[in-house]
Amino acid sequence: MQNMRSDLKKVTIIGSGAWGSALTSLVKTNQHHLQVWSRQSPYSLAEAVADSDAIISAVSMKGVRVIAETLQTVKLLPHAVLVSATKGLETITGQTPSQIWQSLIPDHPLVVLSGPNLSEEIMAGKPAATVVASKDENAAQLIQHIFASRNFRVYTNSDPVGVELGGTLKNVIAIAVGACDGLNLGTNAKSALITRSLIEIIRVGVYFGAQPETFWGLSGLGDLLATCNSNLSRNYQVGYAIAQGQSLETAIANIHGTAEGVNTASVLVGICDREKIYVPVSRYVHRLLKGEITLQQAVEGLMERDLKPEN
Ligand SMILES: NC(=O)C1=CN([C@@H]2O[C@H](COP(=O)(O)OP(=O)(O)OC[C@H]3O[C@@H](n4cnc5c(N)ncnc54)[C@H](O)[C@@H]3O)[C@@H](O)[C@H]2O)C=CC1
Ligand SMILES: O=C(CO)COP(=O)(O)O
């Protein structure tokens, strides 16, 4: 992948957890001028983003609004592009990270970065692909070139909400699939669970205004497959641990980093109750996590629903 020296940009990455660190290593590969900011940094966020061409937020969902509100008060370069790499839904508002960024900082182009990107594999230099989505094509192309390298193939897309929701909603499904594997229910069950879950992800996506076809791509089906097939996924690990008899609290305490699917399940079910969107798998995950039902009851409940056409 050619990366002309005149294209070198000043990039700031906010967040130095698992994903922020992996994104940092990708930006370093291309030798851009890089600044990383986390709450432990000895300098302010304002200093970290001064003169930045691209500001990439890789904080967990609970940090998104506070970071966006801080950046709202900071002077950014007029052309600075904001990139959201978070996969979650806000508890109170039900908003996606990009909706929060857009509402608080509307004057800057916004790009969503999402795809099948398990951070440990990226840190190990293994090949991967991702999607950068924006309503602003130039902004998406800028971010594409900042990240693209021999081991990281980056596609542009014009459906940011669809790309973002693929990454967000699959976290809930990964908990279900982790539990399915933890119970050793077999490949038929797992395939049915993943496939039917994609249909429910699309139903939610359409409500948010996403294009259904986006969910067949890397950020939808791609990320669903990656997360549901890897014990590197923290969400999968939570489901697997519950199937092994651990409490949710113990499962969360034992994983490294954030399993966004736990909170996403609760926010999602709230939205789907209000909007009457049928999401049986996510709903059973939510009830399981709340302790309302056992895993065995969740399996039975999913299998014993009324018979219906596939589509
Ligand atoms: N780890 C992975 O493989 C991937 C993770 N993601 C997404 O990226 C996001 C972050 O995930 P990880 O880095 O894995 O989690 P993590 O738990 O390792 O790191 C979270 C980061 O967010 C920061 N943070 C949280 N609240 C904050 C606040 N109020 N102010 C400032 N910083 C705050 C933490 O300090 C930490 O740096 C999640 O939404 C996750 O779904 C997306 C793709 C891959
Ligand atoms: O989003 C991810 C891979 O694309 C990471 O998944 P987990 O958050 O479940 O580890």
PDB file of N, CA, C and O in Angstrom, residues 192-193 196-197 199-200 203 278-284 297-310:
ATOM      1  N   ALA A 192     -27.758 -21.362  13.223  1.00  0.00           N
ATOM      2  CA  ALA A 192     -29.126 -20.830  13.252  1.00  0.00           C
ATOM      3  C   ALA A 192     -29.159 -19.523  14.053  1.00  0.00           C
ATOM      4  O   ALA A 192     -29.774 -18.532  13.640  1.00  0.00           O
ATOM      5  N   LEU A 193     -28.474 -19.528  15.172  1.00  0.00           N
ATOM      6  CA  LEU A 193     -28.472 -18.345  16.050  1.00  0.00           C
ATOM      7  C   LEU A 193     -27.855 -17.139  15.333  1.00  0.00           C
ATOM      8  O   LEU A 193     -28.413 -16.030  15.350  1.00  0.00           O
ATOM      9  N   ARG A 196     -30.250 -16.053  12.212  1.00  0.00           N
ATOM     10  CA  ARG A 196     -31.503 -15.398  12.621  1.00  0.00           C
ATOM     11  C   ARG A 196     -31.209 -14.062  13.326  1.00  0.00           C
ATOM     12  O   ARG A 196     -31.997 -13.126  13.245  1.00  0.00           O
ATOM     13  N   SER A 197     -30.068 -13.996  13.997  1.00  0.00           N
ATOM     14  CA  SER A 197     -29.702 -12.746  14.672  1.00  0.00           C
ATOM     15  C   SER A 197     -29.423 -11.640  13.668  1.00  0.00           C
ATOM     16  O   SER A 197     -29.719 -10.460  13.924  1.00  0.00           O
ATOM     17  N   ILE A 199     -30.926 -11.159  10.957  1.00  0.00           N
ATOM     18  CA  ILE A 199     -32.232 -10.618  10.554  1.00  0.00           C
ATOM     19  C   ILE A 199     -32.717  -9.599  11.589  1.00  0.00           C
ATOM     20  O   ILE A 199     -33.245  -8.541  11.248  1.00  0.00           O
ATOM     21  N   GLU A 200     -32.524  -9.913  12.860  1.00  0.00           N
ATOM     22  CA  GLU A 200     -33.015  -8.959  13.871  1.00  0.00           C
ATOM     23  C   GLU A 200     -32.141  -7.714  13.935  1.00  0.00           C
ATOM     24  O   GLU A 200     -32.646  -6.616  14.177  1.00  0.00           O
ATOM     25  N   ARG A 203     -33.503  -5.508  11.276  1.00  0.00           N
ATOM     26  CA  ARG A 203     -34.759  -4.855  11.694  1.00  0.00           C
ATOM     27  C   ARG A 203     -34.469  -3.593  12.509  1.00  0.00           C
ATOM     28  O   ARG A 203     -35.071  -2.547  12.301  1.00  0.00           O
ATOM     29  N   TYR A 278     -39.199  -6.572  16.775  1.00  0.00           N
ATOM     30  CA  TYR A 278     -39.094  -7.961  17.243  1.00  0.00           C
ATOM     31  C   TYR A 278     -37.625  -8.402  17.264  1.00  0.00           C
ATOM     32  O   TYR A 278     -36.999  -8.545  16.199  1.00  0.00           O
ATOM     33  N   VAL A 279     -37.063  -8.560  18.461  1.00  0.00           N
ATOM     34  CA  VAL A 279     -35.652  -8.949  18.602  1.00  0.00           C
ATOM     35  C   VAL A 279     -35.533 -10.097  19.618  1.00  0.00           C
ATOM     36  O   VAL A 279     -34.978  -9.934  20.705  1.00  0.00           O
ATOM     37  N   PRO A 280     -36.035 -11.285  19.261  1.00  0.00           N
ATOM     38  CA  PRO A 280     -36.101 -12.356  20.263  1.00  0.00           C
ATOM     39  C   PRO A 280     -34.746 -12.745  20.851  1.00  0.00           C
ATOM     40  O   PRO A 280     -34.649 -12.968  22.069  1.00  0.00           O
ATOM     41  N   VAL A 281     -33.706 -12.827  20.035  1.00  0.00           N
ATOM     42  CA  VAL A 281     -32.416 -13.277  20.589  1.00  0.00           C
ATOM     43  C   VAL A 281     -31.887 -12.234  21.578  1.00  0.00           C
ATOM     44  O   VAL A 281     -31.519 -12.565  22.722  1.00  0.00           O
ATOM     45  N   SER A 282     -31.892 -10.974  21.164  1.00  0.00           N
ATOM     46  CA  SER A 282     -31.387  -9.913  22.068  1.00  0.00           C
ATOM     47  C   SER A 282     -32.232  -9.847  23.340  1.00  0.00           C
ATOM     48  O   SER A 282     -31.724  -9.604  24.432  1.00  0.00           O
ATOM     49  N   ARG A 283     -33.540 -10.058  23.184  1.00  0.00           N
ATOM     50  CA  ARG A 283     -34.422  -9.998  24.359  1.00  0.00           C
ATOM     51  C   ARG A 283     -34.086 -11.125  25.348  1.00  0.00           C
ATOM     52  O   ARG A 283     -34.022 -10.901  26.556  1.00  0.00           O
ATOM     53  N   TYR A 284     -33.844 -12.342  24.834  1.00  0.00           N
ATOM     54  CA  TYR A 284     -33.494 -13.434  25.752  1.00  0.00           C
ATOM     55  C   TYR A 284     -32.134 -13.181  26.400  1.00  0.00           C
ATOM     56  O   TYR A 284     -31.922 -13.524  27.575  1.00  0.00           O
ATOM     57  N   GLN A 297     -33.799 -21.951  30.151  1.00  0.00           N
ATOM     58  CA  GLN A 297     -35.097 -21.347  29.794  1.00  0.00           C
ATOM     59  C   GLN A 297     -34.959 -20.470  28.540  1.00  0.00           C
ATOM     60  O   GLN A 297     -35.882 -20.399  27.728  1.00  0.00           O
ATOM     61  N   ALA A 298     -33.809 -19.813  28.382  1.00  0.00           N
ATOM     62  CA  ALA A 298     -33.593 -18.984  27.191  1.00  0.00           C
ATOM     63  C   ALA A 298     -33.567 -19.863  25.938  1.00  0.00           C
ATOM     64  O   ALA A 298     -34.189 -19.542  24.918  1.00  0.00           O
ATOM     65  N   VAL A 299     -32.863 -20.985  26.024  1.00  0.00           N
ATOM     66  CA  VAL A 299     -32.792 -21.902  24.874  1.00  0.00           C
ATOM     67  C   VAL A 299     -34.183 -22.422  24.542  1.00  0.00           C
ATOM     68  O   VAL A 299     -34.634 -22.391  23.388  1.00  0.00           O
ATOM     69  N   GLU A 300     -34.897 -22.873  25.576  1.00  0.00           N
ATOM     70  CA  GLU A 300     -36.253 -23.402  25.349  1.00  0.00           C
ATOM     71  C   GLU A 300     -37.178 -22.324  24.796  1.00  0.00           C
ATOM     72  O   GLU A 300     -37.958 -22.557  23.882  1.00  0.00           O
ATOM     73  N   GLY A 301     -37.063 -21.146  25.353  1.00  0.00           N
ATOM     74  CA  GLY A 301     -37.917 -20.042  24.909  1.00  0.00           C
ATOM     75  C   GLY A 301     -37.698 -19.723  23.443  1.00  0.00           C
ATOM     76  O   GLY A 301     -38.657 -19.503  22.683  1.00  0.00           O
ATOM     77  N   LEU A 302     -36.442 -19.708  23.011  1.00  0.00           N
ATOM     78  CA  LEU A 302     -36.163 -19.415  21.594  1.00  0.00           C
ATOM     79  C   LEU A 302     -36.675 -20.524  20.682  1.00  0.00           C
ATOM     80  O   LEU A 302     -37.224 -20.263  19.612  1.00  0.00           O
ATOM     81  N   MET A 303     -36.539 -21.764  21.124  1.00  0.00           N
ATOM     82  CA  MET A 303     -36.926 -22.896  20.280  1.00  0.00           C
ATOM     83  C   MET A 303     -38.440 -23.088  20.215  1.00  0.00           C
ATOM     84  O   MET A 303     -38.970 -23.605  19.228  1.00  0.00           O
ATOM     85  N   GLU A 304     -39.143 -22.667  21.261  1.00  0.00           N
ATOM     86  CA  GLU A 304     -40.575 -22.984  21.359  1.00  0.00           C
ATOM     87  C   GLU A 304     -41.482 -21.838  20.921  1.00  0.00           C
ATOM     88  O   GLU A 304     -42.694 -21.883  21.129  1.00  0.00           O
ATOM     89  N   ARG A 305     -40.899 -20.812  20.295  1.00  0.00           N
ATOM     90  CA  ARG A 305     -41.749 -19.717  19.809  1.00  0.00           C
ATOM     91  C   ARG A 305     -42.686 -20.224  18.715  1.00  0.00           C
ATOM     92  O   ARG A 305     -42.439 -21.264  18.099  1.00  0.00           O
ATOM     93  N   ASP A 306     -43.732 -19.422  18.443  1.00  0.00           N
ATOM     94  CA  ASP A 306     -44.677 -19.797  17.380  1.00  0.00           C
ATOM     95  C   ASP A 306     -43.934 -20.020  16.074  1.00  0.00           C
ATOM     96  O   ASP A 306     -42.990 -19.279  15.749  1.00  0.00           O
ATOM     97  N   LEU A 307     -44.370 -21.012  15.298  1.00  0.00           N
ATOM     98  CA  LEU A 307     -43.749 -21.272  14.000  1.00  0.00           C
ATOM     99  C   LEU A 307     -44.112 -20.151  13.033  1.00  0.00           C
ATOM    100  O   LEU A 307     -45.206 -19.578  13.116  1.00  0.00           O
ATOM    101  N   LYS A 308     -43.204 -19.835  12.134  1.00  0.00           N
ATOM    102  CA  LYS A 308     -43.428 -18.701  11.229  1.00  0.00           C
ATOM    103  C   LYS A 308     -42.645 -18.885   9.948  1.00  0.00           C
ATOM    104  O   LYS A 308     -41.712 -19.711   9.901  1.00  0.00           O
ATOM    105  N   PRO A 309     -42.969 -18.110   8.894  1.00  0.00           N
ATOM    106  CA  PRO A 309     -42.139 -18.159   7.683  1.00  0.00           C
ATOM    107  C   PRO A 309     -40.743 -17.595   7.968  1.00  0.00           C
ATOM    108  O   PRO A 309     -40.599 -16.786   8.892  1.00  0.00           O
ATOM    109  N   GLU A 310     -39.749 -17.993   7.153  1.00  0.00           N
ATOM    110  CA  GLU A 310     -38.389 -17.517   7.400  1.00  0.00           C
ATOM    111  C   GLU A 310     -38.285 -16.013   7.175  1.00  0.00           C
ATOM    112  O   GLU A 310     -37.558 -15.327   7.890  1.00  0.00           O
TER     113      GLU A 310
END
